[in-house]
Every structure is written in C-alpha cells, then in structure tokens.
PDB file of C-alpha atoms in Angstrom:
ATOM      1  CA  MET A   1     -38.957 -12.828   7.484  1.00  0.00           C
ATOM      2  CA  LYS A   2     -38.168  -9.097   7.730  1.00  0.00           C
ATOM      3  CA  ASN A   3     -35.712  -9.781  10.548  1.00  0.00           C
ATOM      4  CA  LEU A   4     -33.946 -12.419   8.467  1.00  0.00           C
ATOM      5  CA  THR A   5     -33.678 -10.038   5.507  1.00  0.00           C
ATOM      6  CA  PHE A   6     -32.361  -7.276   7.772  1.00  0.00           C
ATOM      7  CA  ILE A   7     -29.719  -9.579   9.278  1.00  0.00           C
ATOM      8  CA  PHE A   8     -28.654 -10.694   5.788  1.00  0.00           C
ATOM      9  CA  LEU A   9     -28.264  -7.089   4.603  1.00  0.00           C
ATOM     10  CA  ILE A  10     -26.237  -6.121   7.674  1.00  0.00           C
ATOM     11  CA  ALA A  11     -23.972  -9.185   7.327  1.00  0.00           C
ATOM     12  CA  SER A  12     -23.395  -8.662   3.605  1.00  0.00           C
ATOM     13  CA  GLY A  13     -22.511  -5.007   4.246  1.00  0.00           C
ATOM     14  CA  ALA A  14     -19.949  -6.047   6.836  1.00  0.00           C
ATOM     15  CA  PHE A  15     -18.330  -8.475   4.413  1.00  0.00           C
ATOM     16  CA  THR A  16     -18.177  -5.805   1.730  1.00  0.00           C
ATOM     17  CA  THR A  17     -16.396  -3.408   4.083  1.00  0.00           C
ATOM     18  CA  TYR A  18     -13.952  -5.903   5.527  1.00  0.00           C
ATOM     19  CA  GLY A  19     -13.791  -8.174   2.484  1.00  0.00           C
ATOM     20  CA  GLN A  20     -11.565  -5.841   0.499  1.00  0.00           C
ATOM     21  CA  SER A  21      -8.066  -7.124   0.182  1.00  0.00           C
ATOM     22  CA  PRO A  22      -4.769  -5.424  -0.563  1.00  0.00           C
ATOM     23  CA  VAL A  23      -3.763  -8.392  -2.746  1.00  0.00           C
ATOM     24  CA  GLY A  24      -3.026  -7.236  -6.282  1.00  0.00           C
ATOM     25  CA  ASN A  25      -0.923  -4.822  -8.299  1.00  0.00           C
ATOM     26  CA  TRP A  26      -0.873  -1.182  -7.252  1.00  0.00           C
ATOM     27  CA  LYS A  27       0.491   2.135  -8.463  1.00  0.00           C
ATOM     28  CA  MET A  28       1.531   4.689  -5.853  1.00  0.00           C
ATOM     29  CA  LEU A  29      -0.298   7.992  -6.267  1.00  0.00           C
ATOM     30  CA  SER A  30       1.124   9.908  -3.321  1.00  0.00           C
ATOM     31  CA  HIS A  31       3.189   9.571  -0.165  1.00  0.00           C
ATOM     32  CA  MET A  32       2.387  12.487   2.108  1.00  0.00           C
ATOM     33  CA  ALA A  33       4.805  13.078   4.962  1.00  0.00           C
ATOM     34  CA  THR A  34       5.745  15.882   7.325  1.00  0.00           C
ATOM     35  CA  TYR A  35       9.197  17.351   7.846  1.00  0.00           C
ATOM     36  CA  GLU A  36       9.869  20.180  10.294  1.00  0.00           C
ATOM     37  CA  GLY A  37       6.153  20.835  10.506  1.00  0.00           C
ATOM     38  CA  LYS A  38       5.623  21.079   6.752  1.00  0.00           C
ATOM     39  CA  ALA A  39       3.645  18.537   4.730  1.00  0.00           C
ATOM     40  CA  PHE A  40       5.083  17.364   1.429  1.00  0.00           C
ATOM     41  CA  ASP A  41       4.480  14.614  -1.113  1.00  0.00           C
ATOM     42  CA  SER A  42       7.694  12.599  -1.310  1.00  0.00           C
ATOM     43  CA  HIS A  43       6.323  10.603  -4.244  1.00  0.00           C
ATOM     44  CA  ALA A  44       5.750  13.782  -6.282  1.00  0.00           C
ATOM     45  CA  ALA A  45       9.311  14.847  -5.420  1.00  0.00           C
ATOM     46  CA  LEU A  46      10.613  11.483  -6.638  1.00  0.00           C
ATOM     47  CA  LEU A  47       8.650  11.787  -9.894  1.00  0.00           C
ATOM     48  CA  SER A  48      10.113  15.249 -10.534  1.00  0.00           C
ATOM     49  CA  GLN A  49      13.601  13.675 -10.460  1.00  0.00           C
ATOM     50  CA  ARG A  50      12.734  10.267 -11.935  1.00  0.00           C
ATOM     51  CA  PRO A  51       9.536  10.363 -14.027  1.00  0.00           C
ATOM     52  CA  CYS A  52      10.099   6.674 -14.816  1.00  0.00           C
ATOM     53  CA  ALA A  53       9.077   5.868 -11.219  1.00  0.00           C
ATOM     54  CA  SER A  54       5.450   6.497 -12.217  1.00  0.00           C
ATOM     55  CA  LYS A  55       5.559   3.082 -13.915  1.00  0.00           C
ATOM     56  CA  ILE A  56       6.697   1.186 -10.805  1.00  0.00           C
ATOM     57  CA  VAL A  57       4.252  -1.492  -9.681  1.00  0.00           C
ATOM     58  CA  TYR A  58       3.786  -2.554  -6.067  1.00  0.00           C
ATOM     59  CA  ARG A  59       2.773  -6.210  -5.884  1.00  0.00           C
ATOM     60  CA  ILE A  60       0.979  -7.517  -2.818  1.00  0.00           C
ATOM     61  CA  THR A  61       0.610 -11.272  -3.100  1.00  0.00           C
ATOM     62  CA  SER A  62      -1.672 -13.700  -1.310  1.00  0.00           C
ATOM     63  CA  ASP A  63       1.363 -15.541   0.119  1.00  0.00           C
ATOM     64  CA  GLY A  64       2.280 -12.490   2.227  1.00  0.00           C
ATOM     65  CA  ASN A  65       4.914 -10.843   0.021  1.00  0.00           C
ATOM     66  CA  TYR A  66       5.078  -7.106  -0.709  1.00  0.00           C
ATOM     67  CA  ARG A  67       7.339  -6.335  -3.655  1.00  0.00           C
ATOM     68  CA  LEU A  68       8.305  -3.393  -5.810  1.00  0.00           C
ATOM     69  CA  ASP A  69       8.548  -4.228  -9.527  1.00  0.00           C
ATOM     70  CA  ALA A  70      10.437  -1.618 -11.516  1.00  0.00           C
ATOM     71  CA  SER A  71      11.420  -3.962 -14.352  1.00  0.00           C
ATOM     72  CA  ALA A  72       9.124  -2.271 -16.919  1.00  0.00           C
ATOM     73  CA  SER A  73       9.541   1.284 -15.578  1.00  0.00           C
ATOM     74  CA  GLY A  74      12.248   2.412 -17.972  1.00  0.00           C
ATOM     75  CA  CYS A  75      14.401   3.550 -15.045  1.00  0.00           C
ATOM     76  CA  ASP A  76      18.139   2.939 -15.278  1.00  0.00           C
ATOM     77  CA  ALA A  77      19.287  -0.561 -14.297  1.00  0.00           C
ATOM     78  CA  SER A  78      21.147   0.504 -11.146  1.00  0.00           C
ATOM     79  CA  TYR A  79      18.050   2.272  -9.761  1.00  0.00           C
ATOM     80  CA  VAL A  80      15.836  -0.714 -10.630  1.00  0.00           C
ATOM     81  CA  ASN A  81      18.240  -3.142  -8.934  1.00  0.00           C
ATOM     82  CA  ILE A  82      18.560  -1.043  -5.774  1.00  0.00           C
ATOM     83  CA  GLN A  83      14.802  -0.503  -5.403  1.00  0.00           C
ATOM     84  CA  GLN A  84      13.893  -4.121  -6.072  1.00  0.00           C
ATOM     85  CA  ARG A  85      16.531  -5.325  -3.617  1.00  0.00           C
ATOM     86  CA  LEU A  86      15.132  -2.992  -0.932  1.00  0.00           C
ATOM     87  CA  TYR A  87      11.722  -4.669  -1.289  1.00  0.00           C
ATOM     88  CA  SER A  88      12.990  -8.221  -1.932  1.00  0.00           C
ATOM     89  CA  LYS A  89      12.131  -9.565   1.525  1.00  0.00           C
ATOM     90  CA  ASN A  90       9.189  -7.398   2.572  1.00  0.00           C
ATOM     91  CA  VAL A  91       6.084  -9.072   3.922  1.00  0.00           C
ATOM     92  CA  TRP A  92       2.625  -7.860   4.838  1.00  0.00           C
ATOM     93  CA  LYS A  93       0.070  -8.919   7.405  1.00  0.00           C
ATOM     94  CA  ILE A  94      -3.375  -7.610   8.302  1.00  0.00           C
ATOM     95  CA  ASP A  95      -4.762  -7.464  11.822  1.00  0.00           C
ATOM     96  CA  GLY A  96      -8.214  -5.881  11.799  1.00  0.00           C
ATOM     97  CA  SER A  97      -7.883  -2.509  10.082  1.00  0.00           C
ATOM     98  CA  LYS A  98      -4.083  -2.439  10.479  1.00  0.00           C
ATOM     99  CA  ILE A  99      -1.561  -3.524   7.856  1.00  0.00           C
ATOM    100  CA  PHE A 100       2.045  -4.304   8.786  1.00  0.00           C
ATOM    101  CA  ILE A 101       4.726  -3.872   6.112  1.00  0.00           C
ATOM    102  CA  GLY A 102       8.275  -4.933   6.862  1.00  0.00           C
ATOM    103  CA  GLY A 103      10.627  -7.824   7.336  1.00  0.00           C
ATOM    104  CA  LYS A 104       9.899 -11.330   8.508  1.00  0.00           C
ATOM    105  CA  GLU A 105      11.663 -10.502  11.762  1.00  0.00           C
ATOM    106  CA  GLY A 106       8.873  -8.050  12.603  1.00  0.00           C
ATOM    107  CA  ILE A 107      10.715  -4.806  11.940  1.00  0.00           C
ATOM    108  CA  GLY A 108       8.653  -2.446   9.823  1.00  0.00           C
ATOM    109  CA  HIS A 109       5.709  -0.074   9.877  1.00  0.00           C
ATOM    110  CA  THR A 110       2.054  -0.473  10.753  1.00  0.00           C
ATOM    111  CA  TYR A 111      -0.614   1.589   9.032  1.00  0.00           C
ATOM    112  CA  THR A 112      -4.369   1.952   9.299  1.00  0.00           C
ATOM    113  CA  LEU A 113      -5.740   0.521   6.068  1.00  0.00           C
ATOM    114  CA  THR A 114      -8.793   1.868   4.250  1.00  0.00           C
ATOM    115  CA  PHE A 115     -10.211   1.484   0.767  1.00  0.00           C
ATOM    116  CA  SER A 116     -12.101   4.003  -1.333  1.00  0.00           C
ATOM    117  CA  GLY A 117     -13.205   2.621  -4.688  1.00  0.00           C
ATOM    118  CA  ASN A 118     -10.055   1.417  -6.449  1.00  0.00           C
ATOM    119  CA  LYS A 119      -7.772   3.251  -4.022  1.00  0.00           C
ATOM    120  CA  MET A 120      -6.003   1.845  -0.980  1.00  0.00           C
ATOM    121  CA  ILE A 121      -4.924   4.321   1.696  1.00  0.00           C
ATOM    122  CA  TRP A 122      -2.390   3.690   4.452  1.00  0.00           C
ATOM    123  CA  LYS A 123      -2.167   6.114   7.381  1.00  0.00           C
ATOM    124  CA  SER A 124       0.577   5.924   9.975  1.00  0.00           C
ATOM    125  CA  GLU A 125       0.429   7.144  13.540  1.00  0.00           C
ATOM    126  CA  TYR A 126       3.063   9.732  12.542  1.00  0.00           C
ATOM    127  CA  GLY A 127       0.840  11.416   9.952  1.00  0.00           C
ATOM    128  CA  GLU A 128       2.169   9.656   6.870  1.00  0.00           C
ATOM    129  CA  VAL A 129      -0.499   8.936   4.247  1.00  0.00           C
ATOM    130  CA  ILE A 130       0.279   6.668   1.299  1.00  0.00           C
ATOM    131  CA  THR A 131      -2.293   6.323  -1.461  1.00  0.00           C
ATOM    132  CA  TYR A 132      -2.257   3.558  -4.067  1.00  0.00           C
ATOM    133  CA  GLN A 133      -4.480   2.900  -7.066  1.00  0.00           C
ATOM    134  CA  LYS A 134      -5.336  -0.639  -8.133  1.00  0.00           C
ATOM    135  CA  LEU A 135      -4.084  -1.585 -11.584  1.00  0.00           C
TER     136      LEU A 135
END
C-alpha cells in the first residue's frame, strides 16, 4: 500500500509541474534583452514612451493562436491597429518545456517555458527573458 501511495504522489507531482498551460490572458511584466553587452528591459522602455501599453493583453488560446489585444489599452488607434496586425497570425506550440511563437509557416522563436505561481517565463537561447503575469 505504501508503494502505491508513493507512486500516486510522484505521478500527481509530475502532472502539477507539466500540467500548467499557457492558455489564458496575460500581461507582460518585463522583456529583458541584451544589446552590445548591456542588459535592458525593452518593455519598461516601451512603457516610458507609451504608458497605455501596460493595459495590453496577450491572449493565448487553446486553438493555438497567440494574439495581442490592445483594444482596451487607451493607446491611439494607429498604434493599436499596427500592434494587433503584427500579432494577427501568430501561433504557439509546446514541445516538452519549449514553446514556439511565430507564424504557421514555422518562422518564429522558441523559448524555454517555466511557470512560477501566476507568472509565465520564457527564456531564449540568446538570453532574452520575457515574464508574463496571468490575468
């Protein structure tokens, strides 16, 4: 009986770790990148120029779509239209701990995906780190 209980606990722990899904609505908290050897937060830089971008929602749907929704952000219409068009055909796909974000033709970026509480973290092989918070 102890062995059965142990196996159940191990299996349920595995499902908890791998059972988290990126599906849902997310707010970007940071987008750390490196340029000429210096780290910077491109999302913080964007917010300093366009504070309205803090209200942008990233929608990851169960049908494989990854969209940016700026409709309720309060940003000017031209910015909203440009940003939403840029994300209008993006898809996502998970393979193990990797998440692919890009076009249906396979051009895009692959990140290592981790979760910490209500945060989702993407890390690229180039040192990029994007952090989202679940809404």
